[in-house]
Amino acid sequence: MPNSKPLPRGQTELDHFPRYGLYQFANWNLPGTELMLDIKARGGKSISLNEDDLAQLPRVEQTSDFHCVTTWSVREINWAGYRFRDFYERIVVPQLSLADKATLVIFRSADGYRTYMFLDDLLAADVLLADRVNGEPLGLEHGGSIRLVAPAHYGYKNAKHISEIEFSPDLEGYRPVALHWHEHPRARVALEERGRFVPIWLQRCFNVAIVPTVLYWYKRAAKKHQRKK
Ligand SMILES: Nc1nc2c(c(=O)[nH]1)N[C@H]1C(S)=C(S)[C@@H](COP(=O)(O)O)O[C@H]1N2
Ligand SMILES: [Mo]
């Protein structure tokens, strides 16, 4: 049965789930899908986690829609993995002795991507560290070894190929991957927090215009990757 629930404002449905992002991240030059995650408290402890460490957490599964800031959405993607809240409460808090002021979380990825979110937003029940998508292990295409799934926030907050998670009171030393106005601190889809400073209608026009080009770069990169295999 087709889903008739309206999409959030300014979004259009796409019938497939593409690999997507900025130009500089289209390539597949990634170390592989073995899980190695560094967790840090700014100015404090850091730990490294592997697959077995995460496997102590309860596994969860969820189906959620995915919304890219460039106006495409994909409905009902099935994800499996661990709830970020469980990861935070059962691993991060006991092992890192975090200061109360660590209200921001910076994600750094194996492809050089980085983004940040507010800790409070990450503790929502639908935020996952996912290692499976639509019944399959999460391959490099959609962010293996592990990625963030935060359905209430635009795609650009959903870091793929996560290699480091830093808990911090501020954004010192953090550089956005694109222009400053591209990254909204919270990027909530329901409030259309696409970016900053630029009027929303202008962001929408600009964003929608680049979709075909980005899809082309990513398809070309996937073909190159196939040939190398
Ligand atoms: N590591 C990494 N994470 C990333 C990106 C990226 O290029 N690299 N792109 C972001 C953007 S803009 C979107 S829309 C989604 C796309 O996820 P997908 O490639 O699984 O569709 O990943 C987000 N997370
Ligand atoms: Mo995006």
XYZ file of N, CA, C and O in Angstrom, residues 14-89:
304
model
N 12.083 9.978 -3.135
C 12.936 9.327 -4.127
C 12.636 7.838 -4.038
O 12.410 7.305 -2.962
N 12.630 7.139 -5.190
C 12.213 5.730 -5.156
C 13.356 4.762 -4.862
O 13.179 3.560 -4.851
N 14.565 5.287 -4.678
C 15.673 4.416 -4.276
C 16.532 5.189 -3.287
O 16.408 6.412 -3.168
N 17.400 4.460 -2.593
C 18.235 5.087 -1.561
C 19.652 5.219 -2.110
O 20.397 4.241 -2.172
N 20.035 6.429 -2.568
C 21.357 6.563 -3.192
C 22.460 6.757 -2.159
O 22.195 7.190 -1.037
N 23.703 6.438 -2.543
C 24.833 6.922 -1.745
C 24.972 8.397 -2.114
O 24.868 8.765 -3.287
N 25.235 9.256 -1.122
C 25.108 10.681 -1.373
C 25.994 11.495 -0.422
O 26.285 11.057 0.686
N 26.398 12.681 -0.863
C 27.171 13.577 0.007
C 27.866 14.648 -0.800
O 27.528 14.878 -1.964
N 28.860 15.283 -0.187
C 29.611 16.313 -0.893
C 30.574 15.664 -1.886
O 30.937 14.497 -1.741
N 31.019 16.456 -2.859
C 31.888 15.963 -3.928
C 33.116 15.225 -3.389
O 33.465 14.140 -3.847
N 33.764 15.837 -2.383
C 35.033 15.269 -1.903
C 34.875 13.929 -1.187
O 35.847 13.279 -0.882
N 33.610 13.511 -0.915
C 33.392 12.239 -0.226
C 32.758 11.171 -1.123
O 32.349 10.115 -0.646
N 32.719 11.447 -2.431
C 32.084 10.493 -3.348
C 32.917 9.229 -3.524
O 32.393 8.155 -3.786
N 34.223 9.353 -3.333
C 35.118 8.209 -3.577
C 34.884 7.079 -2.568
O 34.255 7.260 -1.533
N 35.421 5.929 -2.865
C 35.263 4.769 -1.978
C 36.592 4.358 -1.378
O 36.799 3.193 -1.055
N 37.524 5.317 -1.264
C 38.835 4.988 -0.714
C 38.758 4.885 0.801
O 39.165 5.776 1.524
N 38.185 3.795 1.238
C 37.948 3.625 2.666
C 38.649 2.370 3.134
O 38.815 1.422 2.367
N 39.078 2.372 4.395
C 39.862 1.240 4.870
C 39.115 -0.087 4.919
O 39.736 -1.132 5.022
N 37.793 -0.096 4.857
C 37.070 -1.366 4.938
C 35.950 -1.251 5.944
O 35.641 -0.155 6.401
N 35.370 -2.377 6.288
C 34.197 -2.284 7.158
C 34.424 -2.888 8.546
O 33.486 -3.142 9.274
N 35.694 -3.059 8.912
C 35.936 -3.568 10.270
C 35.723 -2.436 11.273
O 36.189 -1.311 11.053
N 35.010 -2.751 12.355
C 34.651 -1.683 13.286
C 35.784 -1.332 14.247
O 36.296 -2.185 14.946
N 36.215 -0.083 14.220
C 37.223 0.453 15.143
C 36.799 1.870 15.478
O 36.813 2.741 14.609
N 36.399 2.073 16.698
C 35.781 3.341 17.070
C 36.549 3.957 18.234
O 36.704 3.320 19.275
N 37.054 5.193 18.044
C 37.697 5.894 19.161
C 36.678 6.809 19.815
O 36.046 7.607 19.134
N 36.575 6.691 21.119
C 35.625 7.530 21.864
C 36.445 8.419 22.796
O 37.287 7.917 23.543
N 36.193 9.729 22.728
C 37.019 10.669 23.497
C 36.172 11.620 24.315
O 35.114 12.048 23.856
N 36.713 12.004 25.479
C 36.145 13.138 26.211
C 37.150 14.262 26.034
O 38.338 14.050 26.284
N 36.700 15.428 25.580
C 37.637 16.543 25.378
C 38.435 16.806 26.667
O 37.838 16.985 27.729
N 39.741 16.790 26.534
C 40.611 17.052 27.677
C 40.606 15.937 28.707
O 41.064 16.116 29.834
N 40.077 14.778 28.356
C 39.998 13.694 29.343
C 40.388 12.367 28.724
O 41.270 12.290 27.878
N 39.690 11.328 29.126
C 40.034 9.966 28.699
C 39.624 9.684 27.262
O 38.756 10.362 26.704
N 40.235 8.644 26.700
C 39.718 8.131 25.431
C 39.822 6.605 25.439
O 40.689 6.033 26.100
N 38.917 5.960 24.736
C 38.914 4.502 24.655
C 38.699 4.082 23.200
O 38.161 4.848 22.402
N 39.136 2.860 22.878
C 38.873 2.315 21.539
C 37.925 1.141 21.688
O 38.089 0.318 22.588
N 36.957 1.070 20.809
C 35.969 -0.006 20.876
C 35.989 -0.815 19.592
O 36.182 -0.258 18.507
N 35.788 -2.120 19.722
C 35.616 -2.946 18.534
C 34.189 -3.517 18.524
O 33.367 -3.196 19.387
N 33.955 -4.372 17.568
C 32.620 -4.939 17.394
C 32.103 -5.646 18.653
O 30.946 -5.498 19.028
N 33.006 -6.400 19.313
C 32.589 -7.147 20.507
C 32.188 -6.226 21.651
O 31.279 -6.530 22.421
N 32.888 -5.093 21.773
C 32.541 -4.145 22.840
C 31.129 -3.613 22.647
O 30.352 -3.506 23.597
N 30.795 -3.281 21.397
C 29.445 -2.762 21.136
C 28.393 -3.850 21.277
O 27.250 -3.586 21.653
N 28.801 -5.099 20.991
C 27.843 -6.204 21.007
C 27.278 -6.488 22.398
O 26.315 -7.242 22.544
N 27.846 -5.866 23.433
C 27.282 -6.036 24.783
C 25.982 -5.256 24.946
O 25.227 -5.461 25.895
N 25.747 -4.314 24.033
C 24.520 -3.502 24.129
C 23.351 -4.251 23.511
O 23.544 -5.075 22.617
N 22.111 -3.940 23.972
C 20.955 -4.586 23.345
C 20.823 -4.177 21.885
O 21.046 -3.013 21.550
N 20.470 -5.131 21.027
C 20.287 -4.793 19.611
C 18.862 -4.278 19.395
O 17.921 -4.753 20.015
N 18.736 -3.302 18.521
C 17.409 -2.765 18.194
C 17.255 -2.658 16.683
O 18.243 -2.641 15.946
N 15.999 -2.616 16.262
C 15.696 -2.499 14.847
C 14.650 -1.406 14.708
O 13.777 -1.287 15.575
N 14.725 -0.624 13.666
C 13.688 0.393 13.467
C 13.536 0.733 11.995
O 14.481 0.600 11.217
N 12.329 1.146 11.648
C 12.072 1.589 10.287
C 11.782 3.074 10.346
O 10.915 3.511 11.090
N 12.559 3.854 9.597
C 12.350 5.298 9.634
C 12.613 5.916 8.267
O 13.289 5.329 7.429
N 12.030 7.104 8.063
C 12.248 7.844 6.823
C 13.563 8.606 6.936
O 14.008 8.939 8.027
N 14.165 8.898 5.778
C 15.469 9.569 5.737
C 15.334 10.825 4.879
O 14.835 10.763 3.758
N 15.778 11.953 5.407
C 15.586 13.219 4.703
C 16.910 13.937 4.465
O 17.556 14.369 5.421
N 17.295 14.061 3.214
C 18.509 14.820 2.889
C 18.149 16.291 2.755
O 17.091 16.630 2.223
N 19.056 17.153 3.168
C 18.817 18.601 3.119
C 18.624 19.091 1.679
O 17.983 20.099 1.448
N 19.149 18.332 0.714
C 18.987 18.758 -0.680
C 17.623 18.330 -1.238
O 17.464 18.211 -2.459
N 16.679 18.087 -0.356
C 15.233 17.939 -0.632
C 14.728 16.546 -1.018
O 13.532 16.390 -1.232
N 15.612 15.531 -1.088
C 15.066 14.197 -1.358
C 14.865 13.443 -0.042
O 15.596 13.644 0.931
N 13.838 12.583 -0.049
C 13.563 11.734 1.115
C 13.359 10.306 0.642
O 12.882 10.073 -0.461
N 13.721 9.356 1.494
C 13.413 7.954 1.219
C 12.599 7.456 2.399
O 12.950 7.679 3.553
N 11.476 6.828 2.065
C 10.607 6.339 3.135
C 11.032 4.954 3.596
O 11.529 4.151 2.813
N 10.754 4.712 4.868
C 10.790 3.371 5.456
C 12.060 2.592 5.175
O 12.036 1.535 4.553
N 13.162 3.121 5.648
C 14.417 2.369 5.603
C 14.502 1.580 6.908
O 14.233 2.117 7.984
N 14.842 0.310 6.784
C 14.937 -0.535 7.974
C 16.395 -0.578 8.446
O 17.287 -0.987 7.698
N 16.622 -0.127 9.654
C 17.976 -0.101 10.214
C 18.063 -1.052 11.405
O 17.066 -1.255 12.105
N 19.243 -1.586 11.658
C 19.454 -2.337 12.892
C 20.812 -1.958 13.457
O 21.734 -1.591 12.718
N 20.913 -2.039 14.766
C 22.163 -1.681 15.433
C 21.921 -1.432 16.905
O 21.194 -2.185 17.545
N 22.497 -0.344 17.413
C 22.407 -0.044 18.837
C 21.838 1.343 19.026
O 22.102 2.238 18.237
N 21.061 1.483 20.090
C 20.530 2.803 20.392
C 21.676 3.683 20.909
O 22.439 3.236 21.767
N 21.788 4.919 20.400
C 22.858 5.805 20.865
C 22.750 6.001 22.375
O 23.751 6.051 23.082
N 21.520 6.079 22.876
C 21.306 6.298 24.316
C 21.891 5.152 25.151
O 22.504 5.387 26.186
N 21.714 3.918 24.694
C 22.291 2.777 25.416
C 23.815 2.841 25.385
O 24.487 2.590 26.390
N 24.351 3.175 24.205
C 25.799 3.310 24.038
C 26.331 4.376 25.013
O 27.332 4.180 25.709
N 25.610 5.478 25.110
C 26.032 6.578 25.976
C 25.962 6.175 27.455
O 26.908 6.344 28.205
N 24.819 5.602 27.830
C 24.611 5.303 29.260
C 25.441 4.117 29.738
O 25.916 4.105 30.865
